[in-house]
PDB file of C-alpha atoms in Angstrom:
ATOM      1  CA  UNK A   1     -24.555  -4.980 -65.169  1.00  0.00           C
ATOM      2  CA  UNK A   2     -21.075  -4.932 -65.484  1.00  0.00           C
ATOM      3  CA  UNK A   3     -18.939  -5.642 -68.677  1.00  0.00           C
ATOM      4  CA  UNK A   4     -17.143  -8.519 -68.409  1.00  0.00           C
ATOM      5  CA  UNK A   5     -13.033  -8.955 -68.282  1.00  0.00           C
ATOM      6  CA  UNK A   6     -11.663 -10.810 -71.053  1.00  0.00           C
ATOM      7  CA  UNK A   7      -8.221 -12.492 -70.372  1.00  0.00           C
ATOM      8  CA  UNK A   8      -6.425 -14.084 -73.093  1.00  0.00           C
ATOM      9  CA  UNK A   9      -3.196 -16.867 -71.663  1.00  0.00           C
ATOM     10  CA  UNK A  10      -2.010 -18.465 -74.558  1.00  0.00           C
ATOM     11  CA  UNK A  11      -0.529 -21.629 -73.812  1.00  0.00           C
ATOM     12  CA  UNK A  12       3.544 -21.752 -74.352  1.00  0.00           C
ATOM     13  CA  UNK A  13       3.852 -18.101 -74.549  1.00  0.00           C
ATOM     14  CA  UNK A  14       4.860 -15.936 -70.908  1.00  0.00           C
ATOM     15  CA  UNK A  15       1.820 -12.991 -72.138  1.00  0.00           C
ATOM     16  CA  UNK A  16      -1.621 -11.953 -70.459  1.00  0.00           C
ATOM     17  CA  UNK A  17      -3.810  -9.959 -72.484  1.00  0.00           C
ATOM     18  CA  UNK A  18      -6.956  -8.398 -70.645  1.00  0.00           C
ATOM     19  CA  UNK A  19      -9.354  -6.620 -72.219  1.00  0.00           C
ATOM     20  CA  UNK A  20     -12.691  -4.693 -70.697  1.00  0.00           C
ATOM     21  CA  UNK A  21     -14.609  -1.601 -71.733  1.00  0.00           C
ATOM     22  CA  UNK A  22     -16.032   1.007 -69.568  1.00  0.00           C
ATOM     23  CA  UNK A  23     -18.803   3.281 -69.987  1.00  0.00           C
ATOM     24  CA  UNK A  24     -16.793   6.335 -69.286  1.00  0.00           C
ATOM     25  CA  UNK A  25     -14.506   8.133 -71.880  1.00  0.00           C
ATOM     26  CA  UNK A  26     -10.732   7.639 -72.046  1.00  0.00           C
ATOM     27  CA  UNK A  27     -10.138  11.101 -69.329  1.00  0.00           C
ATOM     28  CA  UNK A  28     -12.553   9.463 -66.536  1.00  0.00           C
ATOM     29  CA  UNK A  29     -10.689   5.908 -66.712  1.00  0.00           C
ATOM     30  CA  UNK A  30      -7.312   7.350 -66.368  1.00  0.00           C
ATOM     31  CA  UNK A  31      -8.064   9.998 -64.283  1.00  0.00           C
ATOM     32  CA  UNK A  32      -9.069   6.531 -61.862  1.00  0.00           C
ATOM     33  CA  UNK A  33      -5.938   4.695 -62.456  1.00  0.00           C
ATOM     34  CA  UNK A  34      -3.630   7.915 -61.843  1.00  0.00           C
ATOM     35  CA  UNK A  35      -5.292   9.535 -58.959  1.00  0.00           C
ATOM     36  CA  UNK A  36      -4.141   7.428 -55.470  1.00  0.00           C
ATOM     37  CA  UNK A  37      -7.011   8.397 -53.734  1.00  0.00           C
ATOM     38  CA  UNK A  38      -9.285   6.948 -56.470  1.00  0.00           C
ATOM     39  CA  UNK A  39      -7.161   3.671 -56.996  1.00  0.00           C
ATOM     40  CA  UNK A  40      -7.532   2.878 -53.395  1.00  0.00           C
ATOM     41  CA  UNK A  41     -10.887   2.645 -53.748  1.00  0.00           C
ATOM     42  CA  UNK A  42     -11.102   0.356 -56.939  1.00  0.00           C
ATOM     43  CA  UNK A  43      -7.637  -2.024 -56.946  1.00  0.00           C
ATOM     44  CA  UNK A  44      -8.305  -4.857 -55.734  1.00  0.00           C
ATOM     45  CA  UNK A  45     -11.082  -8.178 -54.642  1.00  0.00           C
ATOM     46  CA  UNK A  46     -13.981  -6.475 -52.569  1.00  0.00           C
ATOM     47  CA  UNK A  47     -12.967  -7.209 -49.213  1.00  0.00           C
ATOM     48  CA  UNK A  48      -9.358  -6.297 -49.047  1.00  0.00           C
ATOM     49  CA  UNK A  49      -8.525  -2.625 -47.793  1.00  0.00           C
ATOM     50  CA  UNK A  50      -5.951  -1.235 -49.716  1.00  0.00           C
ATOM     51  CA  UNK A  51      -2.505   0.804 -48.488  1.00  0.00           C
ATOM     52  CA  UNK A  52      -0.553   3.148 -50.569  1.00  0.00           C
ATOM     53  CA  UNK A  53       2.490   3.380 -49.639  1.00  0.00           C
ATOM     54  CA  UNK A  54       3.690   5.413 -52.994  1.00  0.00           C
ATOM     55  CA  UNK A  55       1.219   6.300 -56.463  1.00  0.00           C
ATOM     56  CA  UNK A  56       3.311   8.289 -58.223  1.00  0.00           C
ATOM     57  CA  UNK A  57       1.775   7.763 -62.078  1.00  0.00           C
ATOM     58  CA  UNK A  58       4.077   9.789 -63.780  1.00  0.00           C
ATOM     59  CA  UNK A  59       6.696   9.034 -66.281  1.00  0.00           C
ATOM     60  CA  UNK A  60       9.767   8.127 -64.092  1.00  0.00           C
ATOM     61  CA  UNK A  61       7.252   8.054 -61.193  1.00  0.00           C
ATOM     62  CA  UNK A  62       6.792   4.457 -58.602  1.00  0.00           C
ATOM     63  CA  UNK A  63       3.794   2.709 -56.885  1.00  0.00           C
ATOM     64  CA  UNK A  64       3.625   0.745 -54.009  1.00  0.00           C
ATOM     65  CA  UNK A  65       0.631  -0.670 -51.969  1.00  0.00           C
ATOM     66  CA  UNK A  66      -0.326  -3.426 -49.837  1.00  0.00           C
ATOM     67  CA  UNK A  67      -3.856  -4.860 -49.886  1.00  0.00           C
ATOM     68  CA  UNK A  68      -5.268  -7.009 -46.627  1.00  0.00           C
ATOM     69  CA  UNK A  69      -8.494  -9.644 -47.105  1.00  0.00           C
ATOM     70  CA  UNK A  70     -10.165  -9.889 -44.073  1.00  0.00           C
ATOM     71  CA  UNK A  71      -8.528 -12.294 -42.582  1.00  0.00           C
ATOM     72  CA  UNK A  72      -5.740  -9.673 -42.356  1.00  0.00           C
ATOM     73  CA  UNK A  73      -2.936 -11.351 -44.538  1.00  0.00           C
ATOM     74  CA  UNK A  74      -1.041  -9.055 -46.177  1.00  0.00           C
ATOM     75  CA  UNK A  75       0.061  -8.853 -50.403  1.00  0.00           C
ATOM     76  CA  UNK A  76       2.548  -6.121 -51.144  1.00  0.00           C
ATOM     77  CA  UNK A  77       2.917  -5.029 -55.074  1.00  0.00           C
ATOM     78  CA  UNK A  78       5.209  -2.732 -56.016  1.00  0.00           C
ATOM     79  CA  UNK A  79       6.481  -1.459 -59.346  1.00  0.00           C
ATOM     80  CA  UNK A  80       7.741   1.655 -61.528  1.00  0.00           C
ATOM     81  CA  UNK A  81       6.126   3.959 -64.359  1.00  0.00           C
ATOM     82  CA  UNK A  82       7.846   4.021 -67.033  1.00  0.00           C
ATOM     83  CA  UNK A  83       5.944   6.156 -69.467  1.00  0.00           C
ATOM     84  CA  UNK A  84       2.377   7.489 -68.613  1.00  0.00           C
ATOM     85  CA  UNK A  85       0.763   9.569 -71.021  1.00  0.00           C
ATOM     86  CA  UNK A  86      -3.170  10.409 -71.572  1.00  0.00           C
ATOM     87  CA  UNK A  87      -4.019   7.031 -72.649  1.00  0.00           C
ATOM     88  CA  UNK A  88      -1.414   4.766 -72.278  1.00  0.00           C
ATOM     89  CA  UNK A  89       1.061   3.475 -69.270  1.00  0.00           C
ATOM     90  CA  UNK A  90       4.153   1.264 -69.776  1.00  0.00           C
ATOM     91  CA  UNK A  91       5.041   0.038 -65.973  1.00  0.00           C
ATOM     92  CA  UNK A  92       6.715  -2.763 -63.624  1.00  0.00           C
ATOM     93  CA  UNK A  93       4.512  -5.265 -61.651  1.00  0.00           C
ATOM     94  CA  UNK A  94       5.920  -6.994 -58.569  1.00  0.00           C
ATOM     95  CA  UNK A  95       3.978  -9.290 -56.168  1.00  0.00           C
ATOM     96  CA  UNK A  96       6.075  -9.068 -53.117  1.00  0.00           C
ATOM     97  CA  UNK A  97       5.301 -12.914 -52.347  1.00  0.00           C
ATOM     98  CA  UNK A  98       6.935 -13.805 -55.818  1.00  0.00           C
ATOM     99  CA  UNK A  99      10.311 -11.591 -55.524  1.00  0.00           C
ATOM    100  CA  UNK A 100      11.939 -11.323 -58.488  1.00  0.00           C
ATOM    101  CA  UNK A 101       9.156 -11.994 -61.216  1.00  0.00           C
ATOM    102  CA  UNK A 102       8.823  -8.867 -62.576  1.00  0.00           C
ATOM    103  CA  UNK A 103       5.959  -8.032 -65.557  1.00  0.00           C
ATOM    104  CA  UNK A 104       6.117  -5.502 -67.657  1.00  0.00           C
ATOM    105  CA  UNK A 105       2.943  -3.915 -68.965  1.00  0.00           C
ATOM    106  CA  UNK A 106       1.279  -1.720 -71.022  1.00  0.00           C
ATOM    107  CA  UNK A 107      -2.300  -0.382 -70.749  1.00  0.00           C
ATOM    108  CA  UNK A 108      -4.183   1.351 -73.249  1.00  0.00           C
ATOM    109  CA  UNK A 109      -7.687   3.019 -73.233  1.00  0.00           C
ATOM    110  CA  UNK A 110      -9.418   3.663 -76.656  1.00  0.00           C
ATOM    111  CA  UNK A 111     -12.159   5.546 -77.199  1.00  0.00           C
ATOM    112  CA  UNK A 112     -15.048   3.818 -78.390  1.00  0.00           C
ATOM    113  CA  UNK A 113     -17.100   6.783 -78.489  1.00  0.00           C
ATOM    114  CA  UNK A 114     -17.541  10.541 -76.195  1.00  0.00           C
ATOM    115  CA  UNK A 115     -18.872   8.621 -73.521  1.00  0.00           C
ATOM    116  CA  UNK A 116     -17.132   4.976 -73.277  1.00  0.00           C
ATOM    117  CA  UNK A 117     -13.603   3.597 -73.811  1.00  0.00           C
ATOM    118  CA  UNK A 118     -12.312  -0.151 -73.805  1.00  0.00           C
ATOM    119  CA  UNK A 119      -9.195  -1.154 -71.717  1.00  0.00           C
ATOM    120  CA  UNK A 120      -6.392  -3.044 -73.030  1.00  0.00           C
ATOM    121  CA  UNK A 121      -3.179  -4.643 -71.127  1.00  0.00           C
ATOM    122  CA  UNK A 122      -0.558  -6.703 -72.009  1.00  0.00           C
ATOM    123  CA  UNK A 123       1.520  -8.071 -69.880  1.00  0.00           C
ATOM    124  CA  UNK A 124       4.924  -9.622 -70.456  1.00  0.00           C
ATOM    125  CA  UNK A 125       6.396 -12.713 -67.841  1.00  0.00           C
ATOM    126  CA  UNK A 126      10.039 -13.201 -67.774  1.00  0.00           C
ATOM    127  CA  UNK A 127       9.068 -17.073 -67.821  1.00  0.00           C
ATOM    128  CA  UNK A 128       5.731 -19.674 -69.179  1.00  0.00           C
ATOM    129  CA  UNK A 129       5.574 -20.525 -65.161  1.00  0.00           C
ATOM    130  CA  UNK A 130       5.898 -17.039 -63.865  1.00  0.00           C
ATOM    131  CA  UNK A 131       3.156 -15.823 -66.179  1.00  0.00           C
ATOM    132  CA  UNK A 132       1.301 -19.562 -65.140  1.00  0.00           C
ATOM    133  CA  UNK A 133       1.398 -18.343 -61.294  1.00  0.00           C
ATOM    134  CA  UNK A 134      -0.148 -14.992 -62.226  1.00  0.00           C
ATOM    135  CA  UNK A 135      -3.236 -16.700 -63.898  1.00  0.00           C
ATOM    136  CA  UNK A 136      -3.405 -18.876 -61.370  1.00  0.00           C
ATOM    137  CA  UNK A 137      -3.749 -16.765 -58.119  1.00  0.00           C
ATOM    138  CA  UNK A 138      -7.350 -15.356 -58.832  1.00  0.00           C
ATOM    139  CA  UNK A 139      -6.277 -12.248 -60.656  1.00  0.00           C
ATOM    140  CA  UNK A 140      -9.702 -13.309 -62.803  1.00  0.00           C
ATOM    141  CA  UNK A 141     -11.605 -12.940 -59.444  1.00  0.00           C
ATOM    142  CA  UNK A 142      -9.908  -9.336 -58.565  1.00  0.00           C
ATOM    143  CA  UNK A 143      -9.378  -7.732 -61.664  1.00  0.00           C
ATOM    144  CA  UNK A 144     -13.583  -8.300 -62.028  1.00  0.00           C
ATOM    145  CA  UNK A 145     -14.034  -6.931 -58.452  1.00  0.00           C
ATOM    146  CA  UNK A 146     -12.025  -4.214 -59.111  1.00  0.00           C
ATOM    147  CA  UNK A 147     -13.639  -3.086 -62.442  1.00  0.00           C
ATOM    148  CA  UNK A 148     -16.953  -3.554 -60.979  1.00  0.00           C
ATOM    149  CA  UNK A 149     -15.985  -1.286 -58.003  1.00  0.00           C
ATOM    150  CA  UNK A 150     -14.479   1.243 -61.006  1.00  0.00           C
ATOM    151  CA  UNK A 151     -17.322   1.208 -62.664  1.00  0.00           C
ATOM    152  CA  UNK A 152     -19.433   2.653 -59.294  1.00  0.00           C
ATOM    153  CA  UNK A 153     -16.807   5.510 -59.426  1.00  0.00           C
ATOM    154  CA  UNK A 154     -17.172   6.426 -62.885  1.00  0.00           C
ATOM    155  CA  UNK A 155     -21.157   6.409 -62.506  1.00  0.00           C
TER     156      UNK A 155
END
């Protein structure tokens, strides 16, 4: 079974906190999130195949990506790394069909023990309604898909 997502939206405040733990250590889960070839495989609601365009997870370093659902519509996401270290990234988040909302967010992986890890972001809106849209496009619904999928890989 998988362990669930836990998403915190306070009302009246433009944050997202999302928590989740993995049974994998801290090296395994980032290892996932750096390596393009891996994050293809994981980002994203089963279903959708996943295009990078750029994964550069490095500090200074880009991403861009475009996922398709099977209908074939298209959702472009783009942002920058700003600092990427072992066990922590500060980066942009851009959904291409919301231009100019930009998050800013910072993930963190903790090691619970040698073999598992929990996974915290938070992510900043520049308004209440921007963050609002976020919550309210199924990011629930992917962010479990993709941590589900995740979890196969670190198996």
């Amino acid at each position: 079974m998988s362990n669930p997502v836990h998403i915190d939206a306070p009302e009246g405040v433009p944050f997202i906190e999302i928590r989740r733990e993995f049974d994998a250590p801290v090296a395994a889960v980032m290892n996932a999130h750096r390596d393009p070839d891996l994050v293809r495989q994981w980002l994203g609601p089963d279903g959708y195949e996943m295009a990078v365009d750029t994964w550069d997870c490095r500090s200074g370093g880009s991403y861009a990506y475009v996922h398709t659902d099977p209908a074939g519509a298209l959702f472009g996401f783009r942002g920058s790394f700003h600092t990427v270290r072992d066990d922590f990234i500060v980066q942009t988040f851009e959904f291409d069909g919301w231009p100019d909302v930009v998050s800013l967010e910072t993930l963190t992986l903790t090691a619970l023990d040698d073999e598992r890890c929990a996974l915290r972001i938070w992510s900043t809106y520049p308004t209440v309604e921007a963050r609002d849209g976020m919550v309210s496009s199924g990011m629930e619904h992917g962010l479990t898909q993709g941590y589900a999928k995740l979890d196969g890989l670190l198996a």
